[in-house]
Coordinates of C-alpha atoms and ligand atoms in Angstrom, one line a residue:
X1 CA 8.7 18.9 10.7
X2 CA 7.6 17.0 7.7
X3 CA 9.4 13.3 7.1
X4 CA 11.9 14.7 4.1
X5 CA 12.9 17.1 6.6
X6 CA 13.0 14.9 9.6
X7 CA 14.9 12.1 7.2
X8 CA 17.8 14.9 6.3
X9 CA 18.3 15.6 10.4
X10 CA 17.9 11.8 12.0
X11 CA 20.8 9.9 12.5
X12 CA 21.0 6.6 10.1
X13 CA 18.5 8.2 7.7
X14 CA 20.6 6.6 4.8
X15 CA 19.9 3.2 6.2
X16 CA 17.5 0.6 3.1
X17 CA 14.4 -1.2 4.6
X18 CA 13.0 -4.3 3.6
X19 CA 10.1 -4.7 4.4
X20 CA 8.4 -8.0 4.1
X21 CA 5.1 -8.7 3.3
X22 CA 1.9 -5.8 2.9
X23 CA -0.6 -7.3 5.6
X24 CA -1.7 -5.7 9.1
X25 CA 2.1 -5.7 10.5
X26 CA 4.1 -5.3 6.9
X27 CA 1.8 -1.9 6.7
X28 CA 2.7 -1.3 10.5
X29 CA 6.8 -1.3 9.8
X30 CA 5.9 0.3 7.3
X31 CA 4.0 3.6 8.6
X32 CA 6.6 3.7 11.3
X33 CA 9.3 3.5 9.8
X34 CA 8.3 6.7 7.9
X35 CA 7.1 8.0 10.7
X36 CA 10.4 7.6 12.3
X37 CA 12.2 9.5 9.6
X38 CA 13.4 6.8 7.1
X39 CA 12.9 7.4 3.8
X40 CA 14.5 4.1 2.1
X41 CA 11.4 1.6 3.0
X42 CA 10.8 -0.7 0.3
X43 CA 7.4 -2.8 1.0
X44 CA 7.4 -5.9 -0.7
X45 CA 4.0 -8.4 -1.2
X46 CA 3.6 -11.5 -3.3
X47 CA 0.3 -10.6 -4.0
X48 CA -1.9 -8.2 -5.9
X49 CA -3.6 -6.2 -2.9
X50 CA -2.6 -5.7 0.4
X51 CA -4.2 -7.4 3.9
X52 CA -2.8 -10.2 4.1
X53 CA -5.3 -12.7 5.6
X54 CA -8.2 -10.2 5.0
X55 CA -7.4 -9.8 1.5
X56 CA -7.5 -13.9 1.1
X57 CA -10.5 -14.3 3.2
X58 CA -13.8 -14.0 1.8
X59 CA -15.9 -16.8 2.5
X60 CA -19.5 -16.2 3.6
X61 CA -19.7 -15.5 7.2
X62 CA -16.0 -14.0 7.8
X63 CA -15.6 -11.9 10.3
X64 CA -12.9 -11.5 13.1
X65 CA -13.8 -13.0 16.7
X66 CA -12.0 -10.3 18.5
X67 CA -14.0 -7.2 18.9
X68 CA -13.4 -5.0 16.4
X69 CA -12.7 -1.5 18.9
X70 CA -9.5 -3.8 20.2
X71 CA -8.8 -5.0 16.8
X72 CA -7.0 -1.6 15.2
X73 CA -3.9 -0.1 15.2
X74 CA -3.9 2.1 18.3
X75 CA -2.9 5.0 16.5
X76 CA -6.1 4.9 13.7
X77 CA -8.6 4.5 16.0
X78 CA -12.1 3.7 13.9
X79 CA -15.7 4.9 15.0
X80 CA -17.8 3.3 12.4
X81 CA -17.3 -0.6 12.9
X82 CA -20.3 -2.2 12.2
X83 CA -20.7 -4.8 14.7
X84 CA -18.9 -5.7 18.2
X85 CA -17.2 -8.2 16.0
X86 CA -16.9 -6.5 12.4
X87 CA -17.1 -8.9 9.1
X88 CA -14.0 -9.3 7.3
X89 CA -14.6 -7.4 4.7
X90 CA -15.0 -3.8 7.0
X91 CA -11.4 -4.9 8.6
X92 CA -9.7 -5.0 5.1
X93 CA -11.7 -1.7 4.2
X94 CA -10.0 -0.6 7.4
X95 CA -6.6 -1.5 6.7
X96 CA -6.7 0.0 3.2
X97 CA -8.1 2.9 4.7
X98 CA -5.2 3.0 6.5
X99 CA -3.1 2.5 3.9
X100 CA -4.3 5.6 2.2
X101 CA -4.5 7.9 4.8
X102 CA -0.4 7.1 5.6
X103 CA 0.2 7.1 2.1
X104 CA 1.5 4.0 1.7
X105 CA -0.6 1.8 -0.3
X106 CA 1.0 3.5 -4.0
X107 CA 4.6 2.6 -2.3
X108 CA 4.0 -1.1 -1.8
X109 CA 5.3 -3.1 -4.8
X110 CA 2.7 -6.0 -5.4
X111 CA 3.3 -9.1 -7.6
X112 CA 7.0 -8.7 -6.1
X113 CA 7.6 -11.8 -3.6
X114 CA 11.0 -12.3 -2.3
X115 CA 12.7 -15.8 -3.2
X116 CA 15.7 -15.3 -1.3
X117 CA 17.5 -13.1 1.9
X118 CA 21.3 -13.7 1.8
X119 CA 23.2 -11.4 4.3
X120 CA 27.4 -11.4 3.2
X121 CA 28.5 -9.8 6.6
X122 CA 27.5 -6.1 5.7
X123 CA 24.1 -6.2 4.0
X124 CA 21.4 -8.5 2.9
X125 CA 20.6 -9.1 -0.6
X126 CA 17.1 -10.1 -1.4
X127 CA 16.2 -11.6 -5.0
X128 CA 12.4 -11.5 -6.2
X129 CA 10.6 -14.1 -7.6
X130 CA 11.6 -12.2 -11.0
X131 CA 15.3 -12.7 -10.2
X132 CA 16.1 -9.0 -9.5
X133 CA 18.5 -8.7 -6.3
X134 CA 18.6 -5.5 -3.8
X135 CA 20.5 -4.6 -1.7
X136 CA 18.9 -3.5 1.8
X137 CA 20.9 -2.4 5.6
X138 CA 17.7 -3.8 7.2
X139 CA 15.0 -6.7 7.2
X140 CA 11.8 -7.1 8.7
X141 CA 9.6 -9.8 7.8
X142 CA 5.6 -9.4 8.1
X143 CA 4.5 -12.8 6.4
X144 CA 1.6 -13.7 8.8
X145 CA 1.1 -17.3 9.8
X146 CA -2.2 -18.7 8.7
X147 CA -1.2 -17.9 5.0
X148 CA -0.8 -21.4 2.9
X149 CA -4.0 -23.0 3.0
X150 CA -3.9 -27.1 3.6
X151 CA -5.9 -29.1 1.2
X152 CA -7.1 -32.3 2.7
X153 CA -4.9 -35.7 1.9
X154 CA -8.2 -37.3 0.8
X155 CA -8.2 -39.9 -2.2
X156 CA -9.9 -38.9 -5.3
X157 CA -10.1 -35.2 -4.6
X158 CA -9.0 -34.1 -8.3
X159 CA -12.1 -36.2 -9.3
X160 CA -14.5 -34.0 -8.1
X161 CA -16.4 -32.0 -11.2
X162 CA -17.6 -29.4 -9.7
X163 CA -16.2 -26.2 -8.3
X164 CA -13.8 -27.2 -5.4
X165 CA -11.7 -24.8 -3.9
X166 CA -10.1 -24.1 -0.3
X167 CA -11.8 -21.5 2.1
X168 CA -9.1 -19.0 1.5
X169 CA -9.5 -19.3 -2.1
X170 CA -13.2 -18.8 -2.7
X171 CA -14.5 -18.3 -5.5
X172 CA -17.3 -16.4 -5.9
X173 CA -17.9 -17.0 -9.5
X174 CA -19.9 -20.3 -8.6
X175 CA -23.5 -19.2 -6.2
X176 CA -23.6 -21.3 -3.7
X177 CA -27.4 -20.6 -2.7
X178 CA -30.3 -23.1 -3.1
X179 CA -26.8 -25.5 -3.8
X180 CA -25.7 -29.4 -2.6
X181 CA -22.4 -28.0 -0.6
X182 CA -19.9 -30.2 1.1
X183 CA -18.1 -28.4 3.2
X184 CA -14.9 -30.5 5.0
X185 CA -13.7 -29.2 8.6
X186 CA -15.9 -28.1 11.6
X187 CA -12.7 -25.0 12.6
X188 CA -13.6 -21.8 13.4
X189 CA -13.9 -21.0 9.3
X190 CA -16.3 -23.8 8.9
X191 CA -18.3 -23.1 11.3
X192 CA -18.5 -19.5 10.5
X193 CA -19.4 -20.7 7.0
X194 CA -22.2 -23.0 8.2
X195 CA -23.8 -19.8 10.1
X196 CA -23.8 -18.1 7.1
X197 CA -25.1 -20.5 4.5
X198 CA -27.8 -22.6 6.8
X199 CA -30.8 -20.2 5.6
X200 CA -30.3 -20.0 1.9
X201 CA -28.0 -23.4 1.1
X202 CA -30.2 -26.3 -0.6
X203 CA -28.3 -28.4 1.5
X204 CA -24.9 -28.3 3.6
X205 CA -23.3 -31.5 4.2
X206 CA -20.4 -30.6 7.0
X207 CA -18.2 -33.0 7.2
X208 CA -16.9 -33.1 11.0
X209 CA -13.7 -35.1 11.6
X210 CA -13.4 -33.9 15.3
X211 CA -16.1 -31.6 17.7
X212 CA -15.3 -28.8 18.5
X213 CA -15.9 -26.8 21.9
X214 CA -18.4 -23.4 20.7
X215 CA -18.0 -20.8 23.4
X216 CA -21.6 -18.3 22.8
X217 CA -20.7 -14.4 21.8
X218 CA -23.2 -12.3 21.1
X219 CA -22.2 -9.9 18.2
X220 CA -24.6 -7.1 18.4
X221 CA -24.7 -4.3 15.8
X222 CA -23.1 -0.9 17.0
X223 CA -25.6 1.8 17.0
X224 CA -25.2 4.9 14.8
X225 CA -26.1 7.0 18.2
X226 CA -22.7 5.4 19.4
X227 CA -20.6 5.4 16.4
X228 CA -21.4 9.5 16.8
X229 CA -20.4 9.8 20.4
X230 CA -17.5 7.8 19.3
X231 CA -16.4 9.8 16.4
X232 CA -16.8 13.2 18.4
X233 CA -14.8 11.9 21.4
X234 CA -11.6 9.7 20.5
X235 CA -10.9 9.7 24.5
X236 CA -14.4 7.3 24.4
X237 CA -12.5 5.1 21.8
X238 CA -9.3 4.8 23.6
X239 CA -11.4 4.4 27.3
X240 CA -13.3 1.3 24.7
X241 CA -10.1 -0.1 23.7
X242 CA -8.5 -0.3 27.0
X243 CA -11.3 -1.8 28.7
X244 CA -11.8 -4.4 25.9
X245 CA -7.9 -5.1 26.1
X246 CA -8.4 -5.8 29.7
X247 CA -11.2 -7.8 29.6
X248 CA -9.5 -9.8 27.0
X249 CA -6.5 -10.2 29.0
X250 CA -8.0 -11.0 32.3
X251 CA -10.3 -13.7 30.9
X252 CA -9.9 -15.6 28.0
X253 CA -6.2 -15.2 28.1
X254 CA -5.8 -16.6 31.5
X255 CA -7.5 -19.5 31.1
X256 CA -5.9 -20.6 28.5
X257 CA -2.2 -20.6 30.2
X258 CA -3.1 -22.5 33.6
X259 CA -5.9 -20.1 35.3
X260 CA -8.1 -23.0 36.4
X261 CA -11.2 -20.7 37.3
X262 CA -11.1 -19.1 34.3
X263 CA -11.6 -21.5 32.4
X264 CA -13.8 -23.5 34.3
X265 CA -15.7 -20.7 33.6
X266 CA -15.0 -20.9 29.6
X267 CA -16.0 -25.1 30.0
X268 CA -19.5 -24.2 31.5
X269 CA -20.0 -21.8 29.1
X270 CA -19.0 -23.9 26.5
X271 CA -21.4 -26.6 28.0
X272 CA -24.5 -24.4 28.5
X273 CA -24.2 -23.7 25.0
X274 CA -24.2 -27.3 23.6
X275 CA -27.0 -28.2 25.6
X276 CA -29.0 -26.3 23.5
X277 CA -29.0 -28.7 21.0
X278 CA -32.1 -30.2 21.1
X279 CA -31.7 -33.9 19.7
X280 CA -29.8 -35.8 21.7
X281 CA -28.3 -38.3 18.6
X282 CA -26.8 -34.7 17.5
X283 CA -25.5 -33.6 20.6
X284 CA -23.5 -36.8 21.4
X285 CA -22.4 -36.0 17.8
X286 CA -21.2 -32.2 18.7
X287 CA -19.5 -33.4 22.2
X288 CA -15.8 -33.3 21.9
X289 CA -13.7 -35.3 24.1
X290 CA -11.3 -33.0 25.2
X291 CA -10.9 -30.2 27.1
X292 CA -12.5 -27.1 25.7
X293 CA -9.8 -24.2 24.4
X294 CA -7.3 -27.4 23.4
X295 CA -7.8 -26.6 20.3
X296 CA -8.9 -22.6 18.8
X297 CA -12.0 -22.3 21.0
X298 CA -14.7 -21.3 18.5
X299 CA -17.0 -18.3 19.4
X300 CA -20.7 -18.4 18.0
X301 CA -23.7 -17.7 19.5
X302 CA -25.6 -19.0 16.4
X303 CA -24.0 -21.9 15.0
X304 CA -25.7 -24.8 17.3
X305 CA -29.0 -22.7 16.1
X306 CA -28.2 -22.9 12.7
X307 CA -26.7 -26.5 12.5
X308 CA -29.9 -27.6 13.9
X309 CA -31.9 -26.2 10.6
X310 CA -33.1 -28.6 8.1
X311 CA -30.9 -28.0 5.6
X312 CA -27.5 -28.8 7.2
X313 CA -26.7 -32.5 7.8
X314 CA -23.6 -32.9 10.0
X315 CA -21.5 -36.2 8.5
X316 CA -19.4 -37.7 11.5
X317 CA -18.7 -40.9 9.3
X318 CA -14.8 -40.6 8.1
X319 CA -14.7 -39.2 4.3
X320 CA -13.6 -42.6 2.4
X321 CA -12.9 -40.9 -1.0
X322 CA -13.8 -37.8 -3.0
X323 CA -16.0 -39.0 -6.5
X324 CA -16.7 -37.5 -9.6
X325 CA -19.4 -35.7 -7.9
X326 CA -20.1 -35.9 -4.4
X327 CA -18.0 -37.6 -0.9
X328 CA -18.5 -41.0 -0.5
X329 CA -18.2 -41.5 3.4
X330 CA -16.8 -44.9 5.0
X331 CA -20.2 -46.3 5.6
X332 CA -20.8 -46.5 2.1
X333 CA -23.2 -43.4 1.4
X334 CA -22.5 -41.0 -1.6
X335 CA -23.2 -36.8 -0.8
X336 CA -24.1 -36.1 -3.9
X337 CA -22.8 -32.4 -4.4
X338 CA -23.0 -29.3 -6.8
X339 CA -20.1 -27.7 -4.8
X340 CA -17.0 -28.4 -2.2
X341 CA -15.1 -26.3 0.0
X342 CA -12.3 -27.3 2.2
X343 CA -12.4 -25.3 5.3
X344 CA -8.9 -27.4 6.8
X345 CA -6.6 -24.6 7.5
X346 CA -3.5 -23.9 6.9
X347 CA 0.8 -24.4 7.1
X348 CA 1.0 -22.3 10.1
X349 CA 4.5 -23.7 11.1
X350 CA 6.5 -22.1 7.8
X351 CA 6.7 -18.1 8.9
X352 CA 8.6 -16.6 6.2
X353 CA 9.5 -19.7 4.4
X354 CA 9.7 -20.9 1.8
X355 CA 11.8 -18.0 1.3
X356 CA 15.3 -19.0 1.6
X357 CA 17.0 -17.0 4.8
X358 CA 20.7 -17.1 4.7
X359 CA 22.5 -15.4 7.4
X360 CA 26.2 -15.0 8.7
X361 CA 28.2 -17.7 7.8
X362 CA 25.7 -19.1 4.8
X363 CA 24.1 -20.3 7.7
X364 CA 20.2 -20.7 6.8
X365 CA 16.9 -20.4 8.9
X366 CA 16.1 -24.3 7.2
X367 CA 18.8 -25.1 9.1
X368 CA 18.5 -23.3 12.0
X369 CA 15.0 -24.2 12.4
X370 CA 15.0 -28.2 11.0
X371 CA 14.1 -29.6 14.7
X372 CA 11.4 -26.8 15.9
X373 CA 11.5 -22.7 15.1
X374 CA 13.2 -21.1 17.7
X375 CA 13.2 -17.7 17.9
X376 CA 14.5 -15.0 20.6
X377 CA 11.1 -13.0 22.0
X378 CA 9.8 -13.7 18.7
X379 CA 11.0 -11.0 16.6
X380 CA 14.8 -12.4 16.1
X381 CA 17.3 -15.4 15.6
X382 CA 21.1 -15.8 16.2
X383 CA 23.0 -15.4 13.3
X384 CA 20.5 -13.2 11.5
X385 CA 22.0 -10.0 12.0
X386 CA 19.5 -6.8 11.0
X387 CA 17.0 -9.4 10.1
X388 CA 13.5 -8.9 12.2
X389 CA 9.9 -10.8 12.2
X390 CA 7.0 -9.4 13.3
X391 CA 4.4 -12.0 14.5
X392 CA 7.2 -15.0 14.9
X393 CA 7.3 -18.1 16.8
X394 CA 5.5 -18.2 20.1
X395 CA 3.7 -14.6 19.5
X396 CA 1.0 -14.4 21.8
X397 CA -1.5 -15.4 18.1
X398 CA -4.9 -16.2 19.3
X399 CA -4.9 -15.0 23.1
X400 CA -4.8 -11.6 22.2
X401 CA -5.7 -8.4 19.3
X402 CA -2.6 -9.5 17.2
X403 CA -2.7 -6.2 15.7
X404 CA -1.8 -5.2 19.4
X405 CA 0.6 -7.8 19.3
X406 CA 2.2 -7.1 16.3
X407 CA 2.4 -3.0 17.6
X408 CA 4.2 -4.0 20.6
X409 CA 6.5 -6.3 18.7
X410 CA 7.4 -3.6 16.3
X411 CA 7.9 -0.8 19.0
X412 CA 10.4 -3.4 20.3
X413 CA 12.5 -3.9 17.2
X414 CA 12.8 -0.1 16.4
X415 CA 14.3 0.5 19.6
X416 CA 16.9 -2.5 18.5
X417 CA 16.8 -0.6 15.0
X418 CA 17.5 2.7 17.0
X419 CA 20.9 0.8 18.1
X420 CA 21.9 0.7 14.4
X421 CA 20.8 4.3 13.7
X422 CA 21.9 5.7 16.3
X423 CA 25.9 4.1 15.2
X424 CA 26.3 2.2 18.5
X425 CA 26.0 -1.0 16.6
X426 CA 26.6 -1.8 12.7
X427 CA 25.1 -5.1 13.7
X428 CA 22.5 -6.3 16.1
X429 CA 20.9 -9.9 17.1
X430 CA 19.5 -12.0 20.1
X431 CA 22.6 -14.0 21.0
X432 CA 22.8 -17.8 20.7
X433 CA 22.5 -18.2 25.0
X434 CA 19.7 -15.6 25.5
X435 CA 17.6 -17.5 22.6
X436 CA 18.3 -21.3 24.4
X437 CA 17.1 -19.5 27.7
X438 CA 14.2 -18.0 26.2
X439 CA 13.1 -21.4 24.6
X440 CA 13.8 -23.5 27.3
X441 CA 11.5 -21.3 29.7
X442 CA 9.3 -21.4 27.2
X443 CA 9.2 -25.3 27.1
X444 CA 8.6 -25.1 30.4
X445 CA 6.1 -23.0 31.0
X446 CA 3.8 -25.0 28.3
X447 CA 3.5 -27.8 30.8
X448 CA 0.9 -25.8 32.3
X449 CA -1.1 -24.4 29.2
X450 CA -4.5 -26.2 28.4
X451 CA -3.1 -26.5 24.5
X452 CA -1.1 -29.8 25.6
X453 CA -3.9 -31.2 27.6
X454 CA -5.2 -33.9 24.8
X455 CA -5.8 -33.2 21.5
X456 CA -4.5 -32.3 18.0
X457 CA -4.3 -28.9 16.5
X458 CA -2.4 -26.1 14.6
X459 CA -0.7 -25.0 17.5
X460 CA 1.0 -27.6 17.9
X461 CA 4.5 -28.1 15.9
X462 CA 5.4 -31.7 14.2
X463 CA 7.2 -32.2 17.9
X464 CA 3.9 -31.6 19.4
X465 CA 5.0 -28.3 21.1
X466 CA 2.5 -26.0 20.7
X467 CA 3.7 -23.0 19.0
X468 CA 2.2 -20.3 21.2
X469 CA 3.1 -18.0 24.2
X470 CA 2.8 -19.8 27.3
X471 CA 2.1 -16.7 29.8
X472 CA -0.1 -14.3 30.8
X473 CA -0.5 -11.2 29.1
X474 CA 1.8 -8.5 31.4
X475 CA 5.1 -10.9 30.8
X476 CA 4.4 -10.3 27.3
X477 CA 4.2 -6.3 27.9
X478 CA 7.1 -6.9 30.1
X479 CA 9.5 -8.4 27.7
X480 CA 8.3 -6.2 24.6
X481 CA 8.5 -3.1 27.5
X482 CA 12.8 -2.7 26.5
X483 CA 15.5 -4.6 25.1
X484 CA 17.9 -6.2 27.2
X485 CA 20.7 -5.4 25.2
X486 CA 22.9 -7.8 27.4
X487 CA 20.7 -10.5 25.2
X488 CA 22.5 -9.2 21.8
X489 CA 25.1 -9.9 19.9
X490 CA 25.7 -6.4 19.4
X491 CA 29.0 -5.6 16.6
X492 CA 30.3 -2.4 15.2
Ligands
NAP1 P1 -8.4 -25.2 11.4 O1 -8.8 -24.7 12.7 O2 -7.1 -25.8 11.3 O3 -9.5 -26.4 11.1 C1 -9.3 -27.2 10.1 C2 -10.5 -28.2 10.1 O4 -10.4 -29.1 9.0 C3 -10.5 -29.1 11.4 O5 -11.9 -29.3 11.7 C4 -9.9 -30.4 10.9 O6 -10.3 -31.5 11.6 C5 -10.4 -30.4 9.5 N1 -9.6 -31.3 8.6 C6 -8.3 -31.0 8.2 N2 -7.9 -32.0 7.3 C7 -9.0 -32.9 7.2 C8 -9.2 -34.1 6.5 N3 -8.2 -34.6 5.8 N4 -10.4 -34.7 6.7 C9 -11.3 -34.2 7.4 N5 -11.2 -33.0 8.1 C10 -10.0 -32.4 8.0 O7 -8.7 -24.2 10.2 P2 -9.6 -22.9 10.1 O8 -11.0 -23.3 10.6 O9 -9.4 -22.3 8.8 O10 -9.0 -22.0 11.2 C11 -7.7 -21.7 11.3 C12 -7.4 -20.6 12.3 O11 -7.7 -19.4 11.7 C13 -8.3 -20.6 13.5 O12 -7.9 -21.5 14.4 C14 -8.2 -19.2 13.9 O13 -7.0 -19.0 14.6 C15 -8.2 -18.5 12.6 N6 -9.5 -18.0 12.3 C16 -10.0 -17.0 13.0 C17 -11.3 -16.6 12.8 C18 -11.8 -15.5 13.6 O14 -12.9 -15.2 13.7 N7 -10.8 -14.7 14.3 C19 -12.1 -17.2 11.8 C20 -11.5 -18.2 11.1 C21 -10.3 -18.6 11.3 P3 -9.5 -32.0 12.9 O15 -10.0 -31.0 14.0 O16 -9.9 -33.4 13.1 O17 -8.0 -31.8 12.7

């Protein structure tokens, strides 16, 4: 039955989507919710191009740390990645690939951010940055969370003269090669960056405010012999996914929310792999002081290598000003430079603000979330009826393929949708009790994660909660396994 045909029969066909937001889980609600036989989707995205984070990324070196066979949607299984951990330019390929072949990429409307959601007890009214308002049944939000890039609070930084931009913003008009760069932040972009420039840089001056723990992945090139047995048997991709899930889940994943062996396990590996470093003055420079995984564990298997090489000069001294051209570090010294790139991450606290969310009541999410962002099981917040966030706070981000994530997430939410469809609710969200319970457990069960043993990082909120999920992978499958319905505020 084709999707006009299915639309006509399905109960609540007539119900308007919003969807928010044309990266890896905007395209998801999207392709499901067609899939699912509703034909009033409308996909909005503040930019010009779809792929949210892999459309903004573009920095030499980028590419995604979890292997690419576990990093798809499940249904669009892929047999050509490149590498075990494919570059970031093949994963946006892949996504507009996607796009395509589910015919969605002519129905999203770019340039076309939403200023404002205002619900008035029946439906939500959404107003574009042009000032147009629409009126939609249904919201789901798919804004990502490492989207506003930080610029460093550094003095002088509008003095600089030459090019100077953000990681997320580079600009490829200005060659870098045979260059003076400065590059500020030793995260996991930065040091992807340093990999990629050590060979053909004049000279990299990274500017490290704290170590960082560099857990060694090898990232082998796929063979063509494989990508064939691949293609000809999907059941080999699946089998590859699965077991790439479970390693995922059973390791890394563990560690990181109170499994002591495992990541003793992570910490020796992390350790072997310093040692390699072969002057001693740079070592002690590399060693952080906290326990590693506190912060985004970084995995390279060639960054100690490439640090190492002549050409790249690691800068521990605190940055004392930017200049007209080059950093002039606290113990007096002047990097001269041609170029300067701020590798310092990004906002990841806002989710889908600073779009103003007002729900029953003229209540607003700025409101509701002033102290911390609380959300039920991620994907919803009392007195938000219909309204729906893929990737919210606490999603397992980082411990996990978020695409995976952000699957599982939205199979949950179109079973709450399939409430509203389906006329046993006109309107549907986590109750006020359910979502105190949730968060309360949740602050609990952080006690025992390795994220608040000591140190400072993004996932950690301005109360110094780290903004994560706390438990192992199968109580995530749990929870996203069925609605408790008893949780909901259900109202017809
Ligand atoms: P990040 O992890 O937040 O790192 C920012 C870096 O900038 C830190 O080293 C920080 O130092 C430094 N910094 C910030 N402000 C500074 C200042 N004023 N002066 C000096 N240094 C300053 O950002 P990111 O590297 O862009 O990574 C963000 C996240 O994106 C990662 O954690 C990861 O989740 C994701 N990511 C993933 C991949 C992947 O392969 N999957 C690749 C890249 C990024 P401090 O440590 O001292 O704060």
């Amino acid at each position: 039955m084709s999707v006009a045909e299915q639309s006509q029969t399905r109960p609540g066909a007539d119900l308007r989507f919003a969807v928010i937001g044309a990266g890896m889980s905007g395209m998801l609600a999207a392709i499901k919710l067609e899939e699912a036989g509703f034909p009033h989707v409308e996909i909005f995205e503040k930019a010009g191009d779809l792929g949210g984070t892999w459309r903004d990324n573009t920095y030499p070196g980028l590419s995604c740390d979890v292997p690419s066979h576990v990093y798809r949607y499940r249904f669009a299984p892929n047999p050509n990645w490149s590498h075990r951990f494919s570059s970031g330019r093949e994963i946006w390929e892949y996504l507009d690939g996607v796009a395509r072949e589910y015919g969605i990429r002519d129905r999203i409307r770019f340039n076309t951010g939403i200023d404002r959601c205002e619900y008035d007890g029946a439906v939500w009214h959404l107003t574009t940055e042009g000032g147009e308002t629409e009126t939609f049944d249904i919201v789901i939000t798919a804004t990502g969370v490492l989207r506003d890039p930080v610029m460093p609070d550094i003095d002088g930084l509008d003095d600089f003269e030459g090019p100077l931009f953000h990681s997320s913003r580079w600009d490829h008009s200005h060659d870098w090669r045979g260059k003076r760069v400065g590059l500020i932040g030793t995260g996991s972009t930065a040091i992807q960056i340093t990999t990629a420039m050590a060979d053909e840089v004049g000279k990299l001056s990274l500017f490290q405010r704290t170590p960082q723990w560099v857990v060694p992945v090898e990232n082998p090139e796929i063979p063509e012999q494989e990508k064939q047995a691949l293609a000809k048997d999907p059941a080999r991709m699946d089998s590859l996914y699965d077991y790439l899930a479970d390693r995922f889940q059973n390791t890394f994943a563990r560690a990181v929310v109170g499994d002591k062996e495992e990541l003793a396990k992570v910490e020796k590996a992390c350790e072997e792999n310093l040692a390699t470093v072969r002057d001693p003055e740079l070592r002690a420079k590399l060693t952080p002081d906290y326990q590693a995984a506190c912060k985004r564990l970084i995995m390279s298997d060639r960054f100690y290598e490439q640090v190492q090489k002549p050409t790249v000069e690691l800068v521990t001294d605190r940055i004392e000003r930017i200049e007209v051209n080059g950093v002039r570090t606290a113990d007096g010294r002047l990097h001269e430079l041609d170029m300067l790139v701020c590798a310092t991450g990004f906002e990841a606290h806002k989710f889908m603000r600073p779009m103003q969310v007002i729900g029953r009541d003229g209540h607003t999410l700025d409101d509701e979330w002033a102290e911390a962002n609380r959300a039920y099981r991620s994907i919803g917040v009392p007195g938000f009826p219909n309204f729906f966030t893929i990737v919210g706070p606490n999603s397992p981000i980082g411990n996990f393929s978020l695409i995976m994530i952000s699957e599982m997430q939205f199979a949950y939410i179109m079973k709450l949708i399939d409430q509203i469809a389906e006329g046993r609710a006109r309107e549907i969200e986590p109750s006020r009790e359910a979502t105190d319970r949730f968060n309360a457990d949740i602050k609990d069960a952080m006690t025992g994660t390795v994220w608040v043993s000591g140190c400072s990082s993004w996932y950690l909120d301005k109360n110094g909660n780290p903004a994560m999920w706390p438990w192992d992978f199968e109580r995530f499958a749990d929870e996203m396994a069925e609605p408790d319905l008893g949780d909901f505020r259900m109202a017809s």
